[in-house]
Coordinates of C-alpha atoms in Angstrom, one line a residue:
M1 CA -24.4 -11.0 20.8
E2 CA -23.2 -10.3 17.3
T3 CA -25.1 -9.2 14.2
R4 CA -23.8 -9.3 10.7
A5 CA -24.4 -7.4 7.5
I6 CA -22.9 -8.5 4.2
L7 CA -22.5 -6.6 0.9
R8 CA -21.5 -8.7 -2.1
G9 CA -20.3 -7.3 -5.4
A10 CA -19.7 -3.7 -4.4
R11 CA -18.2 -1.7 -7.3
L12 CA -15.0 -0.9 -5.4
S13 CA -11.6 -2.5 -5.4
A14 CA -10.7 -4.5 -2.3
Q15 CA -7.5 -2.5 -1.7
K16 CA -9.4 0.8 -1.6
G17 CA -12.1 -0.7 0.6
R18 CA -9.6 -1.9 3.1
L19 CA -8.3 1.6 3.6
V20 CA -11.7 2.7 4.8
A21 CA -12.4 -0.5 6.8
D22 CA -9.2 0.1 8.8
L23 CA -10.5 3.5 9.9
I24 CA -13.6 2.1 11.7
R25 CA -12.5 -1.3 13.0
G26 CA -13.1 -1.6 16.7
K27 CA -14.8 1.8 17.1
P28 CA -18.2 2.4 18.7
V29 CA -20.9 2.7 16.0
D30 CA -21.7 6.4 16.6
Q31 CA -18.0 7.3 16.2
A32 CA -17.7 5.0 13.2
M33 CA -20.7 6.7 11.5
N34 CA -19.1 10.1 12.2
I35 CA -15.8 9.0 10.7
L36 CA -17.5 7.7 7.6
A37 CA -19.6 10.8 7.1
F38 CA -16.5 13.0 6.8
T39 CA -14.2 10.6 4.9
P40 CA -14.0 11.8 1.3
K41 CA -13.7 8.3 -0.3
K42 CA -16.2 6.3 -2.4
G43 CA -15.8 3.4 0.0
A44 CA -16.9 5.5 2.9
G45 CA -20.4 6.0 1.5
I46 CA -20.8 2.3 0.8
M47 CA -19.6 1.2 4.2
R48 CA -21.8 3.8 5.9
K49 CA -24.9 2.3 4.3
L50 CA -23.7 -1.2 5.3
L51 CA -23.1 0.0 8.9
E52 CA -26.6 1.5 9.1
S53 CA -28.0 -1.8 7.9
A54 CA -26.0 -3.8 10.5
I55 CA -27.3 -1.4 13.3
A56 CA -30.9 -1.8 12.0
N57 CA -30.5 -5.6 12.0
A58 CA -29.1 -5.6 15.5
E59 CA -32.0 -3.4 16.8
H60 CA -34.8 -5.3 15.0
N61 CA -33.7 -8.9 15.0
D62 CA -31.8 -9.0 18.3
G63 CA -33.2 -6.1 20.3
A64 CA -29.8 -4.6 20.9
D65 CA -29.1 -1.3 22.5
I66 CA -27.7 1.0 19.8
D67 CA -25.6 3.0 22.2
A68 CA -23.6 0.0 23.3
L69 CA -22.8 -1.4 19.9
K70 CA -19.2 -1.5 18.5
V71 CA -17.8 -2.5 15.1
K72 CA -16.5 -6.0 16.1
T73 CA -15.1 -7.1 12.8
I74 CA -15.0 -5.8 9.3
H75 CA -13.1 -7.3 6.4
V76 CA -13.1 -6.8 2.7
E77 CA -12.5 -9.6 0.2
R78 CA -11.8 -9.5 -3.5
G79 CA -14.8 -10.1 -5.7
S80 CA -15.1 -10.9 -9.4
F81 CA -14.0 -8.7 -12.3
Q82 CA -16.0 -7.1 -15.0
R83 CA -13.9 -7.4 -18.1
R84 CA -14.3 -4.5 -20.6
F85 CA -12.6 -3.6 -23.8
H86 CA -10.8 -0.3 -24.4
A87 CA -10.0 0.6 -28.0
R88 CA -6.4 1.4 -28.9
A89 CA -4.4 2.5 -31.9
K90 CA -4.2 0.4 -35.1
G91 CA -7.3 -1.6 -34.4
R92 CA -6.0 -3.1 -31.2
G93 CA -7.7 -3.3 -27.9
T94 CA -6.7 -3.7 -24.3
R95 CA -8.6 -5.3 -21.4
V96 CA -10.0 -3.1 -18.6
L97 CA -10.7 -4.9 -15.4
R98 CA -13.4 -3.3 -13.2
H99 CA -12.9 -4.6 -9.7
S100 CA -15.5 -5.5 -7.1
C101 CA -15.4 -6.7 -3.5
H102 CA -17.4 -8.4 -0.8
I103 CA -17.6 -6.5 2.6
Y104 CA -18.5 -8.4 5.8
L105 CA -19.3 -6.3 8.9
T106 CA -20.1 -7.5 12.4
V107 CA -21.4 -5.3 15.2
G108 CA -21.8 -6.4 18.8
D109 CA -21.6 -5.3 22.5

Protein backbone atom coordinates (compact mmCIF):
# COMPACT_ATOMS: atom_id res chain seq x y z
CA MET A 1 0.00 0.00 0.00
CA GLU A 2 1.38 3.35 -1.04
CA THR A 3 0.08 6.84 -0.35
CA ARG A 4 1.19 9.96 -2.19
CA ALA A 5 1.47 13.62 -1.35
CA ILE A 6 2.29 16.18 -4.02
CA LEU A 7 3.44 19.77 -3.67
CA ARG A 8 3.51 21.87 -6.83
CA GLY A 9 5.11 25.26 -7.24
CA ALA A 10 7.24 25.26 -4.09
CA ARG A 11 9.42 28.38 -3.99
CA LEU A 12 12.66 26.41 -3.94
CA SER A 13 15.07 25.44 -6.69
CA ALA A 14 15.01 21.80 -7.70
CA GLN A 15 18.74 21.40 -7.10
CA LYS A 16 18.45 22.57 -3.48
CA GLY A 17 15.34 20.45 -2.96
CA ARG A 18 17.14 17.31 -4.14
CA LEU A 19 19.83 17.80 -1.50
CA VAL A 20 17.21 17.48 1.23
CA ALA A 21 15.26 14.72 -0.55
CA ASP A 22 18.38 12.53 -0.67
CA LEU A 23 18.62 12.70 3.12
CA ILE A 24 15.26 11.02 3.77
CA ARG A 25 14.81 8.65 0.82
CA GLY A 26 14.16 5.09 2.08
CA LYS A 27 14.07 6.02 5.78
CA PRO A 28 11.26 5.21 8.25
CA VAL A 29 8.94 8.18 8.68
CA ASP A 30 9.82 8.84 12.32
CA GLN A 31 13.53 8.94 11.48
CA ALA A 32 12.85 11.11 8.41
CA MET A 33 10.84 13.60 10.52
CA ASN A 34 13.71 13.78 13.00
CA ILE A 35 16.26 14.40 10.23
CA LEU A 36 14.12 17.14 8.68
CA ALA A 37 13.50 18.82 12.05
CA PHE A 38 17.24 19.32 12.59
CA THR A 39 18.32 20.11 9.03
CA PRO A 40 19.03 23.85 8.70
CA LYS A 41 17.81 24.27 5.12
CA LYS A 42 14.72 25.96 3.70
CA GLY A 43 13.74 22.78 1.85
CA ALA A 44 13.68 20.78 5.09
CA GLY A 45 10.73 22.74 6.46
CA ILE A 46 8.82 22.41 3.18
CA MET A 47 9.42 18.66 2.96
CA ARG A 48 8.57 18.16 6.63
CA LYS A 49 5.10 19.61 6.06
CA LEU A 50 4.71 17.46 2.94
CA LEU A 51 5.75 14.33 4.85
CA GLU A 52 3.25 15.13 7.61
CA SER A 53 0.57 15.45 4.93
CA ALA A 54 1.51 12.09 3.39
CA ILE A 55 1.38 10.41 6.82
CA ALA A 56 -2.05 11.93 7.50
CA ASN A 57 -3.27 10.78 4.08
CA ALA A 58 -2.06 7.24 4.75
CA GLU A 59 -3.71 7.13 8.17
CA HIS A 60 -7.03 8.68 7.15
CA ASN A 61 -7.55 7.35 3.63
CA ASP A 62 -5.88 3.93 3.84
CA GLY A 63 -5.96 3.16 7.58
CA ALA A 64 -2.20 2.56 7.64
CA ASP A 65 -0.13 1.97 10.77
CA ILE A 66 2.07 5.04 11.18
CA ASP A 67 4.89 3.12 12.89
CA ALA A 68 5.32 0.83 9.88
CA LEU A 69 5.52 3.56 7.21
CA LYS A 70 8.68 4.33 5.25
CA VAL A 71 9.52 6.98 2.66
CA LYS A 72 9.25 4.83 -0.48
CA THR A 73 10.02 7.43 -3.12
CA ILE A 74 10.67 11.13 -3.18
CA HIS A 75 11.65 13.10 -6.23
CA VAL A 76 11.93 16.77 -7.03
CA GLU A 77 11.27 18.17 -10.50
CA ARG A 78 11.92 21.61 -11.89
CA GLY A 79 8.92 23.91 -11.98
CA SER A 80 8.29 27.19 -13.74
CA PHE A 81 10.23 30.41 -13.24
CA GLN A 82 9.07 33.76 -11.97
CA ARG A 83 10.81 36.33 -14.14
CA ARG A 84 11.72 39.53 -12.35
CA PHE A 85 13.62 42.66 -13.32
CA HIS A 86 16.68 43.96 -11.47
CA ALA A 87 17.76 47.54 -12.21
CA ARG A 88 21.37 48.05 -13.27
CA ALA A 89 23.57 51.01 -14.16
CA LYS A 90 22.91 53.35 -17.10
CA GLY A 91 19.21 52.49 -17.36
CA ARG A 92 19.76 48.85 -18.09
CA GLY A 93 18.14 45.90 -16.45
CA THR A 94 18.88 42.24 -15.95
CA ARG A 95 16.50 39.35 -15.58
CA VAL A 96 16.20 37.55 -12.25
CA LEU A 97 14.77 34.02 -12.38
CA ARG A 98 13.04 32.82 -9.24
CA HIS A 99 12.96 29.05 -9.37
CA SER A 100 10.19 26.75 -8.25
CA CYS A 101 9.87 22.98 -8.07
CA HIS A 102 7.36 20.15 -7.79
CA ILE A 103 7.89 17.60 -5.00
CA TYR A 104 6.37 14.09 -5.17
CA LEU A 105 6.49 11.97 -1.99
CA THR A 106 5.26 8.39 -1.54
CA VAL A 107 5.04 6.58 1.79
CA GLY A 108 4.27 2.89 2.24
CA ASP A 109 4.93 -0.26 4.24
